XYZ file of N, CA and C in Angstrom:
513
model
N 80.134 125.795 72.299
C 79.423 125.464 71.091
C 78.309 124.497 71.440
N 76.923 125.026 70.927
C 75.800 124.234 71.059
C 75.688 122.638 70.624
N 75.406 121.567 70.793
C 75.054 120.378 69.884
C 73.851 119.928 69.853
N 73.505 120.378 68.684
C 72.137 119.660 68.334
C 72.101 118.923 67.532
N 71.191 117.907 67.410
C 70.650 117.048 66.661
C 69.360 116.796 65.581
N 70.046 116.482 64.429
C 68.640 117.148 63.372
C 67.219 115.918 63.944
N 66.287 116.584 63.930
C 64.876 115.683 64.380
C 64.972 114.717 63.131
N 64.165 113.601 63.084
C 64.202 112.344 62.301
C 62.787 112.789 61.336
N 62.847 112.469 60.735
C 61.959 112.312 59.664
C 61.037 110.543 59.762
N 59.921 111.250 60.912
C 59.131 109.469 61.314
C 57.623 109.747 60.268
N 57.182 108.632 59.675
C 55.980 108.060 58.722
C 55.729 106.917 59.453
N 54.619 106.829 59.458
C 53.622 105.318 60.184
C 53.355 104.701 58.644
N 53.329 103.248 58.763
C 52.948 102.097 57.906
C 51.442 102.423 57.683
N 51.175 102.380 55.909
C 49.516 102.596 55.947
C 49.252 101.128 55.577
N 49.967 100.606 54.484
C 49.465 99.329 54.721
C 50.839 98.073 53.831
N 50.505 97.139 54.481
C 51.646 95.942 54.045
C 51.061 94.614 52.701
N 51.391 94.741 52.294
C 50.930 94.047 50.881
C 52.190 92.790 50.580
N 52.382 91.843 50.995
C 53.676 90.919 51.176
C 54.906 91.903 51.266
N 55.693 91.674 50.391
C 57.189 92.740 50.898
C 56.604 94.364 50.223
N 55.721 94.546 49.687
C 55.299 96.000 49.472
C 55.033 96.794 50.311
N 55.281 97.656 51.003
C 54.590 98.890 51.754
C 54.284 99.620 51.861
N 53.350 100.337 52.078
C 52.971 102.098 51.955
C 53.427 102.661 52.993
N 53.939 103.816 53.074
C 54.299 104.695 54.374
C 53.842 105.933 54.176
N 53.231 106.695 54.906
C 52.389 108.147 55.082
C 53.182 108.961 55.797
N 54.283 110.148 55.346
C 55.116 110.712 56.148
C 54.122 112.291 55.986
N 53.898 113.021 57.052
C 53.606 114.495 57.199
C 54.294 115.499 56.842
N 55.863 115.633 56.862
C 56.724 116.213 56.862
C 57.144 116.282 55.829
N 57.873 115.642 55.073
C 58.249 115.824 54.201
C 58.842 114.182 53.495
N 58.501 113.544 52.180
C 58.409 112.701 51.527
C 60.666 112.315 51.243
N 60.732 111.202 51.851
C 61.840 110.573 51.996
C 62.669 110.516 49.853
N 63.528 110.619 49.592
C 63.506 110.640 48.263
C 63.617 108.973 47.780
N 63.303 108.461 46.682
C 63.663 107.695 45.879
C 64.997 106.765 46.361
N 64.775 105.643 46.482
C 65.904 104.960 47.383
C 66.514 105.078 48.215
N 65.359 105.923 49.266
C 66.267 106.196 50.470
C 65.894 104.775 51.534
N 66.567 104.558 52.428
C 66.843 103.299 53.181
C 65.754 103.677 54.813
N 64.482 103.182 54.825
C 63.839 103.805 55.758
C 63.832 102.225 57.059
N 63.415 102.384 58.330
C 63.879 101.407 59.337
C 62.656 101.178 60.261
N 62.357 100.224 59.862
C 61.213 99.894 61.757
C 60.929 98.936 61.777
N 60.370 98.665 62.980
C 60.191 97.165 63.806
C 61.376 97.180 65.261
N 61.370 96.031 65.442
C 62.252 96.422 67.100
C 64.125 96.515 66.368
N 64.175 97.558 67.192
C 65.864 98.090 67.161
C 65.949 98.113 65.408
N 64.343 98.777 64.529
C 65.181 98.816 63.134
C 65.405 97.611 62.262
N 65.091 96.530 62.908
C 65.628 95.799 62.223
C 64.622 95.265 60.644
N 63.640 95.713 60.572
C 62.617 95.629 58.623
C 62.905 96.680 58.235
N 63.853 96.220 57.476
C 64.618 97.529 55.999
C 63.336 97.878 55.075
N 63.151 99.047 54.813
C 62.178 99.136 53.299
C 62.869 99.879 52.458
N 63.160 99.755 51.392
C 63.606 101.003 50.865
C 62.538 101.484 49.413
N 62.386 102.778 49.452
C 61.500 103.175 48.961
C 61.779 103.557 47.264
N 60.764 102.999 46.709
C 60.512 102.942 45.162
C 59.954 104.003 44.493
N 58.747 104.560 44.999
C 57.572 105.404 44.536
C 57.260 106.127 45.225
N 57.212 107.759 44.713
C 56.445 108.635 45.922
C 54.945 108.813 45.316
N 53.918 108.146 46.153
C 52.887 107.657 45.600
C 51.796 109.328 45.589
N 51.846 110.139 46.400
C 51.389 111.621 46.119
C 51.847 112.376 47.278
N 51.380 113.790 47.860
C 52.227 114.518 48.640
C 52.772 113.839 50.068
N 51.803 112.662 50.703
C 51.974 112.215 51.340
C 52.897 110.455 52.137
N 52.744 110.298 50.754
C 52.775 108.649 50.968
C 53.947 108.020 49.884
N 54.535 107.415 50.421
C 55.720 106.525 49.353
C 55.202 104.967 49.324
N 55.857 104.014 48.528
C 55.521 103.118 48.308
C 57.427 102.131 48.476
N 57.376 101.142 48.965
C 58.809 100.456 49.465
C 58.660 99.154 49.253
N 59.997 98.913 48.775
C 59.866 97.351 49.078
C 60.540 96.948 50.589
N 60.154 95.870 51.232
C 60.936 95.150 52.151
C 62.111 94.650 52.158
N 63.652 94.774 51.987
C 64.396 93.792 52.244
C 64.788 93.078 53.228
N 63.778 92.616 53.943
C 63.703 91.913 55.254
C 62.372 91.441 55.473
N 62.740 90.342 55.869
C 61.157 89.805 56.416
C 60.027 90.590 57.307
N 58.886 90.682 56.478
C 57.821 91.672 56.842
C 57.006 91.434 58.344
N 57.671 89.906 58.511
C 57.039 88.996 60.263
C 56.677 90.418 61.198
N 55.642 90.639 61.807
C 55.253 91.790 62.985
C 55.004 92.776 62.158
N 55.203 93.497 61.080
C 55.263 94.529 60.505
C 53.224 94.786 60.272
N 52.916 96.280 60.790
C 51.561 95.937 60.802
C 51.201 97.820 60.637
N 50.006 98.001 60.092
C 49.501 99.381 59.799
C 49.891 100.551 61.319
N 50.256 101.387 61.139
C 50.195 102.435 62.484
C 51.569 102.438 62.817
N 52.404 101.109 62.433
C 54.020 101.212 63.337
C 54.911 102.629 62.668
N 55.500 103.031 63.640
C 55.916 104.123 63.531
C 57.402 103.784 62.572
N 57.856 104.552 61.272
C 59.059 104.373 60.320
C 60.028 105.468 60.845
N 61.135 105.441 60.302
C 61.966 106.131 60.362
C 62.523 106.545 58.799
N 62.619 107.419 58.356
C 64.063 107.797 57.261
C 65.256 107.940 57.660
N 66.203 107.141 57.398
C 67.208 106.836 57.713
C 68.195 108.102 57.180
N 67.602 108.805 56.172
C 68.605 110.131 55.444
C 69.662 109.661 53.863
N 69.249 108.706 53.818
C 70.214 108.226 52.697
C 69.747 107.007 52.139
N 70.410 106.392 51.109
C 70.135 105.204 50.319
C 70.993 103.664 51.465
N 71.170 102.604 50.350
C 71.541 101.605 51.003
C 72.925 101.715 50.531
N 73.659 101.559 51.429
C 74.857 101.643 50.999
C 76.081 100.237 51.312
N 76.793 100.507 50.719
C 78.236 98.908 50.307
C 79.177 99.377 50.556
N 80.035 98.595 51.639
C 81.460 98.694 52.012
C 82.297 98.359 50.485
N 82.888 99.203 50.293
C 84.222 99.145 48.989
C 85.533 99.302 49.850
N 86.331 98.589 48.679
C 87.669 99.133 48.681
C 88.870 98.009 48.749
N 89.826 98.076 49.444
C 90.716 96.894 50.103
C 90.334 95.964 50.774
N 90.206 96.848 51.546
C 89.736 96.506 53.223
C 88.847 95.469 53.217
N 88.166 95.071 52.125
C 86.713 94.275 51.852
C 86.916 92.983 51.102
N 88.379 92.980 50.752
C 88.859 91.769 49.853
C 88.915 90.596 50.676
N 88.119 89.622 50.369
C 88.324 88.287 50.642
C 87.564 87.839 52.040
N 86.329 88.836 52.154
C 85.581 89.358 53.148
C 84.154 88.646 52.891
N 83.611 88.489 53.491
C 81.719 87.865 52.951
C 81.059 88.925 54.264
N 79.939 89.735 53.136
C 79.118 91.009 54.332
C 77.825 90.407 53.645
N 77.067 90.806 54.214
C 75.276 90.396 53.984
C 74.837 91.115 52.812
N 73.446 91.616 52.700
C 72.981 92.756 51.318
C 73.115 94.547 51.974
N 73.103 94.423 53.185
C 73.766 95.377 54.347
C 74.830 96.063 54.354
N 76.096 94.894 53.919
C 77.079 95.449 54.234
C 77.815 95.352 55.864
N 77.051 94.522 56.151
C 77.288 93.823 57.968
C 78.441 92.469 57.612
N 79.303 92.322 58.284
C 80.450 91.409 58.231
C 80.010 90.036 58.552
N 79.770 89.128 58.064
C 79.160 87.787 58.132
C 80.170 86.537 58.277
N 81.127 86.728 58.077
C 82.510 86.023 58.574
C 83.209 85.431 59.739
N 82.754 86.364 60.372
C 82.809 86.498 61.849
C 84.225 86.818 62.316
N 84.842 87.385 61.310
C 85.699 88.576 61.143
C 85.857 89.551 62.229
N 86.704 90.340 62.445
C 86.781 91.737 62.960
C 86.155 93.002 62.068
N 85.560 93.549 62.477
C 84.839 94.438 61.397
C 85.952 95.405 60.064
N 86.075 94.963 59.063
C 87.244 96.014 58.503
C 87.440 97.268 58.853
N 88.707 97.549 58.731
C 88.763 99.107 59.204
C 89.121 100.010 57.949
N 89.202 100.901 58.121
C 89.307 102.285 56.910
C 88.271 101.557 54.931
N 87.333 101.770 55.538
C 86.471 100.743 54.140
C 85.664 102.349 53.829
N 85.248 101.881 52.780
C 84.489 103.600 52.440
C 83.157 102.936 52.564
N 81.713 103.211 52.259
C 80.735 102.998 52.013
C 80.290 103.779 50.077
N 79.616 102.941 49.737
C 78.958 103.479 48.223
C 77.810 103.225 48.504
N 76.541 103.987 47.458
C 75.406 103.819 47.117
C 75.207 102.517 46.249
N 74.206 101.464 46.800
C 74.125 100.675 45.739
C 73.669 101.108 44.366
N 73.115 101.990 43.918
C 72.473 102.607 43.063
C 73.870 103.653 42.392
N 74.419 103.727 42.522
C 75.667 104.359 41.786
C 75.649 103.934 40.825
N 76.367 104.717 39.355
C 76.560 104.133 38.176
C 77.551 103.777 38.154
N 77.778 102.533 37.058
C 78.813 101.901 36.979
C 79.595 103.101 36.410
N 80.921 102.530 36.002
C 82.251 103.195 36.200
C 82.469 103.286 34.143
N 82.544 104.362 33.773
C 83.007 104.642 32.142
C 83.828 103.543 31.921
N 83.416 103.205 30.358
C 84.200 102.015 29.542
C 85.809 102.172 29.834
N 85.892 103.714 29.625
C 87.113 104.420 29.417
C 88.134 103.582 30.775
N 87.432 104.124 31.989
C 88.004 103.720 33.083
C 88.254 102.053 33.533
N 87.886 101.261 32.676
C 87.381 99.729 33.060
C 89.045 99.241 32.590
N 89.448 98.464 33.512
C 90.562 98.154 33.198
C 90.436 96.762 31.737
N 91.778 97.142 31.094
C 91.573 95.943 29.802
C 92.608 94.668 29.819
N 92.896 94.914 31.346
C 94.587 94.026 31.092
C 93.133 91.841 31.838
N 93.888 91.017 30.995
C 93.559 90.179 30.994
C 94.146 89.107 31.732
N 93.995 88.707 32.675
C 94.142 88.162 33.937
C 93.858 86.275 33.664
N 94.807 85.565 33.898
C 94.077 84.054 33.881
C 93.592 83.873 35.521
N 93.040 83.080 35.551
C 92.118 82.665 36.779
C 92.458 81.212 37.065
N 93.356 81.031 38.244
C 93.799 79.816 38.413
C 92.800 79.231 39.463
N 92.556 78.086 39.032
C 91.453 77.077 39.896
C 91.873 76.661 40.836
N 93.397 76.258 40.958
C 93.999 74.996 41.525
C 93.480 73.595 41.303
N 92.612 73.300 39.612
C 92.232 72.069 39.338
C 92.566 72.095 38.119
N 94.003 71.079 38.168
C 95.180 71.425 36.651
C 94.330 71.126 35.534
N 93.547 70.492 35.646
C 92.665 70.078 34.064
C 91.766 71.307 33.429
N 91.047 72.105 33.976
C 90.759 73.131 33.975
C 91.640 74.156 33.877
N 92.722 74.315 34.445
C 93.743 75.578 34.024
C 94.534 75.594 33.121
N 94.663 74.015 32.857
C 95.049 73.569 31.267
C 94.343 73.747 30.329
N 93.876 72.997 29.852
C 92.332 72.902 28.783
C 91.397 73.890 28.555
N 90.944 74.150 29.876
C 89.816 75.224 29.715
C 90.306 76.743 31.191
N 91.127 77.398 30.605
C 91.655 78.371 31.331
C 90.321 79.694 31.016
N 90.291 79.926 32.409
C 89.312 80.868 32.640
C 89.795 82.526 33.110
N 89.014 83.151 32.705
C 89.494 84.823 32.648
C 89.316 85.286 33.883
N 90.218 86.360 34.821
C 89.957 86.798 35.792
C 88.807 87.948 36.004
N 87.663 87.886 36.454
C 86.489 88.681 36.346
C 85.919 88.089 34.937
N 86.176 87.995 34.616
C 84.894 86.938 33.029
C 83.691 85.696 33.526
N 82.855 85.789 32.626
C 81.718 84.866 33.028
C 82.390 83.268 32.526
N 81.839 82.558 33.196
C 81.785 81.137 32.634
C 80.536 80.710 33.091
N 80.198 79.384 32.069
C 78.901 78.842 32.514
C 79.807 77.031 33.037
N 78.793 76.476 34.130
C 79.036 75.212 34.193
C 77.574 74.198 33.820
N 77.635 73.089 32.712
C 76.279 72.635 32.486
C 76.841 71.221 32.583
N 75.623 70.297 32.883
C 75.865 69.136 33.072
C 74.556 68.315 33.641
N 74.305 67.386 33.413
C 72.853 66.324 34.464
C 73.723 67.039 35.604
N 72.056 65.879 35.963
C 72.480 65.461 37.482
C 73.408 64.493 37.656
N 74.020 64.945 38.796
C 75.100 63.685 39.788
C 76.561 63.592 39.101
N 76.615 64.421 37.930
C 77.938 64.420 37.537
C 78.906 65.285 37.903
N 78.980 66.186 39.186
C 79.877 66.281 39.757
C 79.585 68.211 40.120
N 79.059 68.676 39.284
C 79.072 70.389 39.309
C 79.166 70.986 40.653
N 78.695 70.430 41.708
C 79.024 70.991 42.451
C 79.998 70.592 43.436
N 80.289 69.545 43.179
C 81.707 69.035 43.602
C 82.821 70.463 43.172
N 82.925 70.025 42.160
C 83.898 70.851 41.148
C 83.634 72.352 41.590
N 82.731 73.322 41.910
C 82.461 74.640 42.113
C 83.127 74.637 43.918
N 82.673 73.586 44.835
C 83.344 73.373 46.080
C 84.738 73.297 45.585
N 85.376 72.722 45.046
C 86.486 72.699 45.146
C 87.798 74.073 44.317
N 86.887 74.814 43.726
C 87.661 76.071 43.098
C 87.083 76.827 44.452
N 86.209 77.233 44.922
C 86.452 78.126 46.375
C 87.274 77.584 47.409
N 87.611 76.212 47.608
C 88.325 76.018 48.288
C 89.851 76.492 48.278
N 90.199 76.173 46.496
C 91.519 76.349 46.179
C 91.621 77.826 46.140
């Protein structure tokens, strides 16, 4: 059995506008949030917003645009940006990537999602109501907070807010 490899889909930079970019592909136009790569080893993400006419898309940067200059050769990566889900990811810190920032062992059996996915039907959203323990008894007394629910914290300066926010990630 033969193995081949599909050819890449490469566009050169027409021009850089702070994190905006134009890219001019010949071949065929990358779709709508797909995750395109260049600079050394890949590393200036663009992902693309606008297909500006038969030739040319329009991207934002999620990465610093430093070296990025008219003529450099792009890549289409074949897909959108995608997010480690699942278990495997609980209690984990990854970048906007999805790269393990912990300094962790990389999780194993994790799925990947599209960031661009729709959220999940009302229907499906779980309704069971969860308390959220701080480990700061005055707060889990008095002012008990919901598991996944918003809270706001307000206050001047120097009265403690971020004391208090250090010390519920700690606990």
């Amino acid at each position: 059995m033969e193995h081949t490899t599909i050819p890449s889909n490469l566009g050169a930079v027409v021009s850089v506008r702070g994190s905006v970019v134009d890219i001019r592909f010949d071949d065929h136009l990358p779709p709508i949030y797909s995750l395109l790569r260049t600079g050394q080893e890949g590393r200036i993400a663009i992902e693309v917003l606008a297909q500006l006419d038969a030739h040319r898309v329009r991207g934002i940067a999620l990465t610093p645009t430093q070296g990025l200059a008219r003529g450099m050769v792009v890549e289409d990566t074949g897909g959108p940006l995608m997010a480690p889900v699942g278990k495997g990811i609980l209690s984990r810190m990854f970048d906007v990537f999805g790269n393990s920032i912990d300094r962790e062992p990389t999780p194993t059996e994790i799925q990947y999602r599209t960031v661009h996915r729709a959220p999940p039907d009302l229907s499906r959203r779980s309704t069971k109501s969860e308390i959220f323990e701080t480990g700061i008894k005055i707060i889990d007394v008095l002012l008990p907070l919901e598991r996944g629910g918003k809270a706001g914290l307000f206050g001047g300066a120097g009265v403690g807010k971020t004391v208090l926010l250090t010390e519920m990630i700690h606990n």
